[in-house]
Amino acid sequence: MVTVENNTITLHCEKASHYDKLEVEFAVERLLQGGATIIYFDLSKTIYLPSTLMGYLMWKKQDLQKKGKDIQIIALSSSLRKVFEETRLIEFFGIK
């Protein structure tokens, strides 16, 4: 399940699926159409992201940066943090 509040997209499922990826895509597009320049992601409740969703987030971040916009991950579960650290995605996304 995906919710949007202000410019923050939150994934509420432990294991995201292809369906969640589609929901994320729709949420991102709605926020961009609404004028958002920075889109925040809360992944604090999620322990698994499918590669298709991870790939989408990486591609969309690069695409938006070319347009002066950005995607920022503001919260990660400890499981995802380990994955992001091991794959150096923590640096790619600028997560502190």
PDB file of N, CA and C in Angstrom, residues 55-71 92-93:
ATOM      1  N   GLY A  55      15.086   0.047  -9.615  1.00  0.00           N
ATOM      2  CA  GLY A  55      15.511   0.605 -10.895  1.00  0.00           C
ATOM      3  C   GLY A  55      14.723   1.853 -11.267  1.00  0.00           C
ATOM      4  N   TYR A  56      13.430   1.817 -11.020  1.00  0.00           N
ATOM      5  CA  TYR A  56      12.594   2.986 -11.309  1.00  0.00           C
ATOM      6  C   TYR A  56      13.035   4.187 -10.478  1.00  0.00           C
ATOM      7  N   LEU A  57      13.264   3.983  -9.181  1.00  0.00           N
ATOM      8  CA  LEU A  57      13.678   5.086  -8.317  1.00  0.00           C
ATOM      9  C   LEU A  57      15.008   5.685  -8.772  1.00  0.00           C
ATOM     10  N   MET A  58      15.941   4.821  -9.162  1.00  0.00           N
ATOM     11  CA  MET A  58      17.249   5.304  -9.623  1.00  0.00           C
ATOM     12  C   MET A  58      17.095   6.089 -10.929  1.00  0.00           C
ATOM     13  N   TRP A  59      16.350   5.528 -11.876  1.00  0.00           N
ATOM     14  CA  TRP A  59      16.153   6.196 -13.153  1.00  0.00           C
ATOM     15  C   TRP A  59      15.432   7.528 -12.965  1.00  0.00           C
ATOM     16  N   LYS A  60      14.378   7.520 -12.144  1.00  0.00           N
ATOM     17  CA  LYS A  60      13.577   8.733 -11.959  1.00  0.00           C
ATOM     18  C   LYS A  60      14.390   9.814 -11.268  1.00  0.00           C
ATOM     19  N   LYS A  61      15.218   9.441 -10.311  1.00  0.00           N
ATOM     20  CA  LYS A  61      16.068  10.423  -9.635  1.00  0.00           C
ATOM     21  C   LYS A  61      16.991  11.092 -10.650  1.00  0.00           C
ATOM     22  N   GLN A  62      17.651  10.304 -11.490  1.00  0.00           N
ATOM     23  CA  GLN A  62      18.545  10.869 -12.501  1.00  0.00           C
ATOM     24  C   GLN A  62      17.776  11.750 -13.484  1.00  0.00           C
ATOM     25  N   ASP A  63      16.616  11.292 -13.916  1.00  0.00           N
ATOM     26  CA  ASP A  63      15.796  12.047 -14.850  1.00  0.00           C
ATOM     27  C   ASP A  63      15.362  13.381 -14.252  1.00  0.00           C
ATOM     28  N   LEU A  64      14.918  13.359 -13.007  1.00  0.00           N
ATOM     29  CA  LEU A  64      14.451  14.586 -12.366  1.00  0.00           C
ATOM     30  C   LEU A  64      15.591  15.563 -12.105  1.00  0.00           C
ATOM     31  N   GLN A  65      16.758  15.055 -11.753  1.00  0.00           N
ATOM     32  CA  GLN A  65      17.888  15.940 -11.489  1.00  0.00           C
ATOM     33  C   GLN A  65      18.266  16.745 -12.731  1.00  0.00           C
ATOM     34  N   LYS A  66      18.092  16.171 -13.901  1.00  0.00           N
ATOM     35  CA  LYS A  66      18.355  16.896 -15.153  1.00  0.00           C
ATOM     36  C   LYS A  66      17.400  18.079 -15.323  1.00  0.00           C
ATOM     37  N   LYS A  67      16.259  18.012 -14.642  1.00  0.00           N
ATOM     38  CA  LYS A  67      15.229  19.044 -14.743  1.00  0.00           C
ATOM     39  C   LYS A  67      15.201  19.945 -13.517  1.00  0.00           C
ATOM     40  N   GLY A  68      16.229  19.824 -12.656  1.00  0.00           N
ATOM     41  CA  GLY A  68      16.283  20.652 -11.446  1.00  0.00           C
ATOM     42  C   GLY A  68      15.348  20.188 -10.347  1.00  0.00           C
ATOM     43  N   LYS A  69      14.948  18.931 -10.397  1.00  0.00           N
ATOM     44  CA  LYS A  69      14.056  18.353  -9.384  1.00  0.00           C
ATOM     45  C   LYS A  69      14.783  17.183  -8.743  1.00  0.00           C
ATOM     46  N   ASP A  70      14.153  16.552  -7.741  1.00  0.00           N
ATOM     47  CA  ASP A  70      14.864  15.469  -7.055  1.00  0.00           C
ATOM     48  C   ASP A  70      13.906  14.514  -6.355  1.00  0.00           C
ATOM     49  N   ILE A  71      14.437  13.323  -6.106  1.00  0.00           N
ATOM     50  CA  ILE A  71      13.812  12.328  -5.236  1.00  0.00           C
ATOM     51  C   ILE A  71      14.748  12.149  -4.057  1.00  0.00           C
ATOM     52  N   PHE A  92      24.374   7.158  -3.707  1.00  0.00           N
ATOM     53  CA  PHE A  92      23.633   7.580  -4.900  1.00  0.00           C
ATOM     54  C   PHE A  92      22.425   8.419  -4.513  1.00  0.00           C
ATOM     55  N   PHE A  93      21.693   7.989  -3.492  1.00  0.00           N
ATOM     56  CA  PHE A  93      20.506   8.707  -3.059  1.00  0.00           C
ATOM     57  C   PHE A  93      20.814   9.803  -2.038  1.00  0.00           C
TER      58      PHE A  93
END
